[in-house]
Amino acid sequence: MLKTLQWTDTSLRLLDQTRLPAETVYINCTNERMVWDAIRCLAVRGAPAIGVAAGYGAFLSISTVDACVDVLREKLHTACDYLATSRPTAVNLFWALDRIKRCSIAPAALANVAGGDAVAAFKHQILDECRKIEAEDIACCQKIGQHGLAVLQSLGKSEPLRILTHCNAGALATAGIGTALAPLYWGHERGVKFQVFADETRPLLQGARLTAHELAHAGIPVTVLCDNMAASLMSQGKIDAIIVGADRIAANGDTANKIGTHGVAIIARHFGAPFFVAAPTSTIDLALGDGTQIPIEHRDPTEVMPQMMAGATVFNPAFDVTPAALITAWITENGLWQPGQESNLFNAT
Ligand code: MRU
């Protein structure tokens, strides 16, 4: 399995996803500015991975600083606020940074330990929270894999199960085995046969470059198609289910994911194919009533048109919002979630 990120004790080692699949290059981030840059330029991307990276990025702002706890806490909060400006849509970023901030004011962090011991205890507590965020993400991915496989198998289709996905919600987007791709890895390990169709995902080709790369690496059959070919494929009855990840899910179930996801969901509804969203509960933002409130990132026009043309402008939203009505089910680490059912959000089954 490709390792998206790794804490090395002095730095955060990130697999530079902008260079994949041609080159396997790592970036060694030693401060919060390097982590901010890596998130902004998509060297590390995918909602859960962004959250994990941001946590370590915040820690890097204090890891080598020699100061008292109050000064460290202030620096940490400043770094959290700064990292929160890197990208706006994936709520996991803000969720992870909130956790770091809350941890820094938790009673244990405020305990009356003497001098240098207090500083060491404070740093230890923050790093521990970063490690917990990472470990929880790995565990969530596995649970999503288990639940998602059960959902896919309950469709009663013969193998290979023909699954279409959009963007990359695999190992490269998380610290673990992914969200949308987790059921495929979980099943593959248990002998279930799949044929995956990966939308190339214009403009940055996360499907063609990343999803195809990681599935091929894992030995799961994968076929890449241009985004405008999904309707043709589904019209021929060649897709048993669609499964995608999410960057933010509003309380009513409206789901922001990579641009183009909404179109895939419309096509799936037209041809009667089930459309699943797989995401950890940390991606559900109950503070937002519906998808119109989800902030959508707009990126540089040159991502769409490297050679800009005089007289033409570019529309380049990185995400769109799929209305809840088009989504068959949301698969989380706690099993299926239904909008309005908050009770199963925070209790592992
Ligand atoms: O712009 P990106 O590559 O960060 O977009 C990623 C996606 O849209 C993923 O589908 C989403 O974050 C889910 S990742 C498990």
Coordinates of C-alpha atoms and ligand atoms in Angstrom, one line a residue:
M1 CA 0.0 0.0 0.0
L2 CA 1.4 3.4 -0.9
K3 CA 2.2 5.5 2.2
T4 CA 0.6 9.0 1.8
L5 CA 2.2 10.5 4.9
Q6 CA 4.6 9.6 7.7
W7 CA 5.7 11.3 10.8
T8 CA 9.5 10.9 11.2
D9 CA 9.9 12.4 14.7
T10 CA 11.4 15.6 13.3
S11 CA 9.4 16.1 10.1
L12 CA 6.3 15.1 8.1
R13 CA 7.2 13.1 5.1
L14 CA 4.6 13.5 2.3
L15 CA 4.4 11.5 -0.9
D16 CA 4.2 14.3 -3.5
Q17 CA 1.0 13.4 -5.4
T18 CA 1.5 16.1 -8.0
R19 CA 4.4 14.0 -9.4
L20 CA 2.5 10.7 -9.5
P21 CA 2.5 8.3 -11.3
A22 CA 5.6 9.3 -13.2
E23 CA 7.8 9.8 -10.2
T24 CA 7.8 8.7 -6.5
V25 CA 9.1 11.7 -4.7
Y26 CA 8.8 12.7 -1.1
I27 CA 8.6 16.1 0.5
N28 CA 10.1 16.5 4.0
C29 CA 8.1 19.2 5.7
T30 CA 9.9 20.7 8.7
N31 CA 7.6 23.6 9.4
E32 CA 3.9 24.6 9.1
R33 CA 4.5 26.8 6.0
M34 CA 5.8 23.7 4.1
V35 CA 2.7 21.8 5.1
W36 CA 0.4 24.7 4.0
D37 CA 2.1 24.8 0.6
A38 CA 1.8 21.0 0.3
I39 CA -1.9 21.1 1.0
R40 CA -2.5 24.1 -1.3
C41 CA -0.6 22.6 -4.3
L42 CA -2.2 19.2 -3.7
A43 CA 1.0 17.4 -2.9
V44 CA -1.1 16.0 -0.1
R45 CA -4.8 15.9 -0.9
G46 CA -8.0 14.1 -0.1
A47 CA -10.1 15.2 2.9
P48 CA -8.9 12.8 5.6
A49 CA -5.2 13.1 4.5
I50 CA -5.4 16.9 4.6
G51 CA -6.7 16.7 8.2
V52 CA -3.9 14.4 9.3
A53 CA -1.2 16.5 7.6
A54 CA -2.6 19.7 9.1
G55 CA -2.4 18.3 12.6
Y56 CA 1.3 17.4 12.2
G57 CA 1.8 20.8 10.5
A58 CA 0.5 22.6 13.6
F59 CA 2.8 20.5 15.8
L60 CA 5.8 21.4 13.6
S61 CA 5.2 25.1 14.5
I62 CA 6.2 24.3 18.1
S63 CA 8.3 21.2 17.9
T64 CA 11.7 22.9 18.0
V65 CA 10.7 26.1 19.8
D66 CA 12.2 26.8 23.2
A67 CA 9.6 28.7 25.1
C68 CA 7.1 28.4 28.0
V69 CA 3.8 26.6 27.5
D70 CA 1.7 29.8 27.1
V71 CA 3.9 31.0 24.3
L72 CA 3.8 27.6 22.7
R73 CA 0.1 27.5 22.9
E74 CA -0.3 30.8 21.3
K75 CA 2.1 29.8 18.5
L76 CA 0.2 26.6 18.0
H77 CA -3.2 28.4 17.7
T78 CA -1.7 30.9 15.2
A79 CA -0.4 27.9 13.1
C80 CA -3.8 26.2 13.3
D81 CA -5.5 29.4 12.0
Y82 CA -2.9 29.7 9.3
L83 CA -3.2 26.1 8.2
A84 CA -7.0 26.5 8.1
T85 CA -6.5 29.0 5.2
S86 CA -4.9 26.4 2.9
R87 CA -8.1 25.0 1.4
P88 CA -11.8 25.7 2.2
T89 CA -13.9 22.7 1.3
A90 CA -12.8 19.6 3.1
V91 CA -14.1 19.9 6.6
N92 CA -11.6 17.3 7.9
L93 CA -9.0 20.1 7.8
F94 CA -10.9 22.3 10.3
W95 CA -12.0 19.3 12.3
A96 CA -8.4 18.2 12.9
L97 CA -7.2 21.7 13.6
D98 CA -10.0 22.2 16.1
R99 CA -9.0 19.0 17.8
I100 CA -5.4 20.2 18.2
K101 CA -6.6 23.5 19.6
R102 CA -8.9 21.8 22.1
C103 CA -6.1 19.5 23.1
S104 CA -3.9 22.4 23.9
I105 CA -6.4 23.8 26.4
A106 CA -7.4 20.4 27.8
P107 CA -6.9 20.1 31.6
A108 CA -3.9 17.8 31.2
A109 CA -2.2 20.5 29.0
L110 CA -2.8 23.0 31.7
A111 CA -1.5 20.8 34.5
N112 CA 0.9 22.5 36.9
V113 CA 4.1 20.7 35.9
A114 CA 7.4 22.5 36.6
G115 CA 9.4 24.4 34.0
G116 CA 11.0 22.2 31.2
D117 CA 8.8 19.3 32.3
A118 CA 5.7 21.3 31.5
V119 CA 7.0 22.2 28.1
A120 CA 7.9 18.6 27.3
A121 CA 4.5 17.4 28.6
F122 CA 2.7 19.9 26.5
K123 CA 4.6 19.0 23.3
H124 CA 4.0 15.4 24.0
Q125 CA 0.3 15.9 24.4
I126 CA 0.0 17.7 21.1
L127 CA 2.0 15.1 19.2
D128 CA 0.0 12.4 20.8
E129 CA -3.2 14.0 19.5
C130 CA -1.7 14.2 16.0
R131 CA -0.9 10.5 16.2
K132 CA -4.4 9.7 17.4
I133 CA -6.0 11.6 14.5
E134 CA -3.8 9.5 12.1
A135 CA -4.5 6.2 13.9
E136 CA -8.3 6.9 14.0
D137 CA -8.2 7.6 10.3
I138 CA -6.5 4.3 9.6
A139 CA -9.2 2.5 11.7
C140 CA -12.1 4.4 10.1
C141 CA -10.9 3.4 6.7
Q142 CA -10.9 -0.3 7.7
K143 CA -14.4 0.0 9.1
I144 CA -15.6 1.7 6.0
G145 CA -14.0 -1.1 4.0
Q146 CA -15.9 -3.7 6.0
H147 CA -19.3 -2.0 5.9
G148 CA -18.9 -0.9 2.3
L149 CA -18.0 -4.4 1.2
A150 CA -21.2 -5.8 2.9
V151 CA -23.2 -3.1 1.1
L152 CA -21.7 -3.9 -2.3
Q153 CA -22.3 -7.6 -1.8
S154 CA -25.9 -7.1 -0.7
L155 CA -26.6 -5.8 -4.2
G156 CA -26.6 -9.5 -5.3
K157 CA -24.5 -9.0 -8.4
S158 CA -22.2 -11.6 -9.8
E159 CA -18.4 -11.1 -9.7
P160 CA -16.5 -9.3 -10.8
L161 CA -18.4 -6.4 -9.2
R162 CA -18.2 -3.6 -11.7
I163 CA -17.6 -0.4 -9.7
L164 CA -17.2 3.2 -11.0
T165 CA -15.5 5.8 -9.0
H166 CA -14.6 9.5 -9.5
C167 CA -11.5 11.3 -8.3
N168 CA -9.3 9.5 -5.8
A169 CA -10.7 8.5 -2.4
G170 CA -8.2 5.7 -1.9
A171 CA -5.1 5.1 0.2
L172 CA -3.6 8.3 -1.3
A173 CA -6.4 10.4 0.1
T174 CA -6.1 9.1 3.7
A175 CA -3.6 7.7 6.2
G176 CA -5.2 4.2 5.7
I177 CA -6.8 2.2 2.9
G178 CA -9.1 5.0 1.7
T179 CA -12.8 5.6 1.9
A180 CA -14.5 4.8 -1.5
L181 CA -11.7 2.4 -2.4
A182 CA -11.6 0.8 1.1
P183 CA -14.4 -1.8 0.3
L184 CA -12.4 -2.8 -2.8
Y185 CA -9.2 -3.3 -0.9
W186 CA -11.1 -5.1 1.9
G187 CA -12.8 -7.4 -0.5
H188 CA -9.7 -7.9 -2.7
E189 CA -7.8 -9.2 0.3
R190 CA -10.7 -11.7 0.9
G191 CA -10.8 -13.0 -2.6
V192 CA -13.7 -10.9 -3.9
K193 CA -13.3 -10.0 -7.6
F194 CA -13.8 -6.4 -8.9
Q195 CA -13.5 -4.5 -12.1
V196 CA -13.1 -0.8 -11.3
F197 CA -13.8 2.0 -13.7
A198 CA -11.9 5.2 -12.8
D199 CA -13.1 8.5 -14.2
E200 CA -10.0 10.4 -15.2
T201 CA -11.3 13.4 -13.3
R202 CA -10.5 16.6 -15.1
P203 CA -8.7 18.9 -14.7
L204 CA -6.1 17.4 -12.4
L205 CA -6.6 13.8 -13.3
Q206 CA -6.8 12.3 -9.8
G207 CA -8.6 9.3 -11.2
A208 CA -6.2 8.6 -14.1
R209 CA -3.0 9.5 -12.2
L210 CA -3.8 8.4 -8.6
T211 CA -6.8 5.9 -8.5
A212 CA -5.5 3.9 -11.5
H213 CA -2.0 4.0 -10.1
E214 CA -2.9 2.7 -6.6
L215 CA -5.3 0.1 -7.8
A216 CA -2.9 -1.3 -10.4
H217 CA -0.2 -1.3 -7.7
A218 CA -2.6 -3.4 -5.5
G219 CA -3.4 -5.8 -8.3
I220 CA -7.1 -4.7 -8.6
P221 CA -8.2 -4.5 -12.3
V222 CA -8.9 -0.9 -13.3
T223 CA -10.0 0.8 -16.5
V224 CA -9.7 4.5 -17.0
L225 CA -12.3 6.5 -18.8
C226 CA -12.7 10.2 -19.7
D227 CA -15.3 11.9 -17.5
N228 CA -17.6 12.3 -20.5
M229 CA -17.8 8.5 -21.1
A230 CA -19.6 7.5 -17.9
A231 CA -23.1 7.8 -19.4
S232 CA -22.1 5.6 -22.3
L233 CA -20.7 2.9 -19.9
M234 CA -23.8 3.0 -17.6
S235 CA -26.2 3.0 -20.6
Q236 CA -24.7 -0.4 -21.5
G237 CA -25.5 -1.8 -18.0
K238 CA -21.8 -2.2 -17.3
I239 CA -21.7 -0.7 -13.9
D240 CA -23.2 -2.4 -10.8
A241 CA -22.5 0.5 -8.4
I242 CA -20.8 3.9 -8.1
I243 CA -18.9 4.7 -5.0
V244 CA -17.2 8.0 -4.3
G245 CA -15.6 9.9 -1.3
A246 CA -16.6 13.2 0.2
D247 CA -15.0 16.5 1.3
R248 CA -18.0 17.7 3.3
I249 CA -21.4 16.3 4.0
A250 CA -24.1 18.8 5.2
A251 CA -26.6 17.8 7.9
N252 CA -29.3 17.0 5.2
G253 CA -26.9 14.6 3.3
D254 CA -25.9 17.0 0.5
T255 CA -22.4 16.0 -0.3
A256 CA -19.5 18.0 -1.7
N257 CA -16.9 16.0 -3.6
K258 CA -14.6 16.4 -6.5
I259 CA -16.1 18.4 -9.4
G260 CA -18.0 16.1 -11.7
T261 CA -19.4 13.9 -8.9
H262 CA -22.8 15.6 -9.2
G263 CA -23.0 14.7 -13.0
V264 CA -22.1 11.1 -12.3
A265 CA -24.9 10.9 -9.7
I266 CA -27.4 12.3 -12.2
I267 CA -26.3 9.7 -14.8
A268 CA -26.5 6.9 -12.2
R269 CA -30.0 7.9 -11.2
H270 CA -31.0 8.0 -14.9
F271 CA -29.8 4.4 -15.4
G272 CA -30.9 3.0 -12.1
A273 CA -27.4 2.4 -10.7
P274 CA -26.9 2.7 -6.9
F275 CA -24.7 5.7 -5.9
F276 CA -22.8 5.4 -2.6
V277 CA -20.8 8.0 -0.7
A278 CA -18.1 6.6 1.6
A279 CA -16.6 8.9 4.3
P280 CA -15.6 9.0 7.9
T281 CA -18.1 10.8 10.2
S282 CA -15.5 13.5 10.6
T283 CA -16.6 14.6 7.1
I284 CA -20.1 15.2 8.2
D285 CA -20.6 18.9 9.1
L286 CA -23.8 19.1 11.2
A287 CA -23.3 22.9 11.4
L288 CA -24.4 23.2 7.8
G289 CA -28.1 22.6 7.1
D290 CA -27.6 21.9 3.4
G291 CA -25.1 21.8 0.6
T292 CA -25.7 25.4 -0.5
Q293 CA -23.7 26.4 2.6
I294 CA -20.6 24.4 1.8
P295 CA -17.7 26.6 0.7
I296 CA -16.5 25.6 -2.7
E297 CA -12.9 26.1 -3.7
H298 CA -12.2 27.7 -7.0
R299 CA -8.7 27.0 -8.3
D300 CA -6.3 28.6 -10.8
P301 CA -7.6 28.9 -14.4
T302 CA -4.4 27.5 -15.8
E303 CA -5.3 24.1 -14.3
V304 CA -8.0 24.0 -17.0
M305 CA -6.3 25.9 -19.8
P306 CA -2.5 25.8 -19.4
Q307 CA -2.3 28.1 -22.4
M308 CA -4.7 30.9 -21.5
M309 CA -6.4 32.4 -24.5
A310 CA -7.1 36.1 -24.9
G311 CA -10.9 36.7 -24.7
A312 CA -11.7 33.4 -22.9
T313 CA -12.2 33.0 -19.2
V314 CA -12.2 29.7 -17.2
F315 CA -14.7 28.2 -14.7
N316 CA -12.7 26.0 -12.3
P317 CA -14.5 25.0 -9.1
A318 CA -12.7 22.1 -7.5
F319 CA -15.9 20.6 -6.0
D320 CA -19.6 20.3 -6.6
V321 CA -22.4 19.3 -4.4
T322 CA -24.5 16.2 -5.0
P323 CA -28.0 16.6 -3.6
A324 CA -28.9 14.0 -1.0
A325 CA -31.8 12.8 -3.1
L326 CA -29.4 11.3 -5.6
I327 CA -27.4 9.4 -3.0
T328 CA -28.4 5.8 -2.2
A329 CA -26.5 5.6 1.1
W330 CA -23.7 7.1 3.1
I331 CA -21.2 4.5 4.3
T332 CA -19.3 5.5 7.4
E333 CA -17.1 3.8 10.0
N334 CA -20.2 3.3 12.0
G335 CA -22.2 1.7 9.2
L336 CA -24.8 3.4 7.2
W337 CA -25.7 7.0 8.1
Q338 CA -29.0 8.6 7.3
P339 CA -29.3 12.4 7.4
G340 CA -31.2 13.3 10.5
Q341 CA -29.9 10.3 12.4
E342 CA -27.2 11.8 14.6
S343 CA -27.3 8.9 17.0
N344 CA -25.0 6.7 14.9
L345 CA -22.6 9.4 14.1
F346 CA -20.3 9.1 17.1
N347 CA -20.7 5.5 18.3
A348 CA -18.7 2.8 16.7
T349 CA -20.7 -0.3 16.0
Ligands
MRU1 O1 -8.9 18.2 -4.7 P1 -8.7 16.9 -4.0 O2 -7.8 15.9 -4.8 O3 -8.2 17.0 -2.6 O4 -10.1 16.2 -4.0 C1 -10.3 15.0 -3.3 C2 -11.7 14.5 -3.4 O5 -12.6 15.1 -3.9 C3 -11.9 13.2 -2.7 O6 -12.9 12.5 -3.4 C4 -12.4 13.5 -1.3 O7 -11.5 14.3 -0.6 C5 -12.5 12.2 -0.5 S1 -11.0 11.5 -0.1 C6 -11.2 10.1 0.9

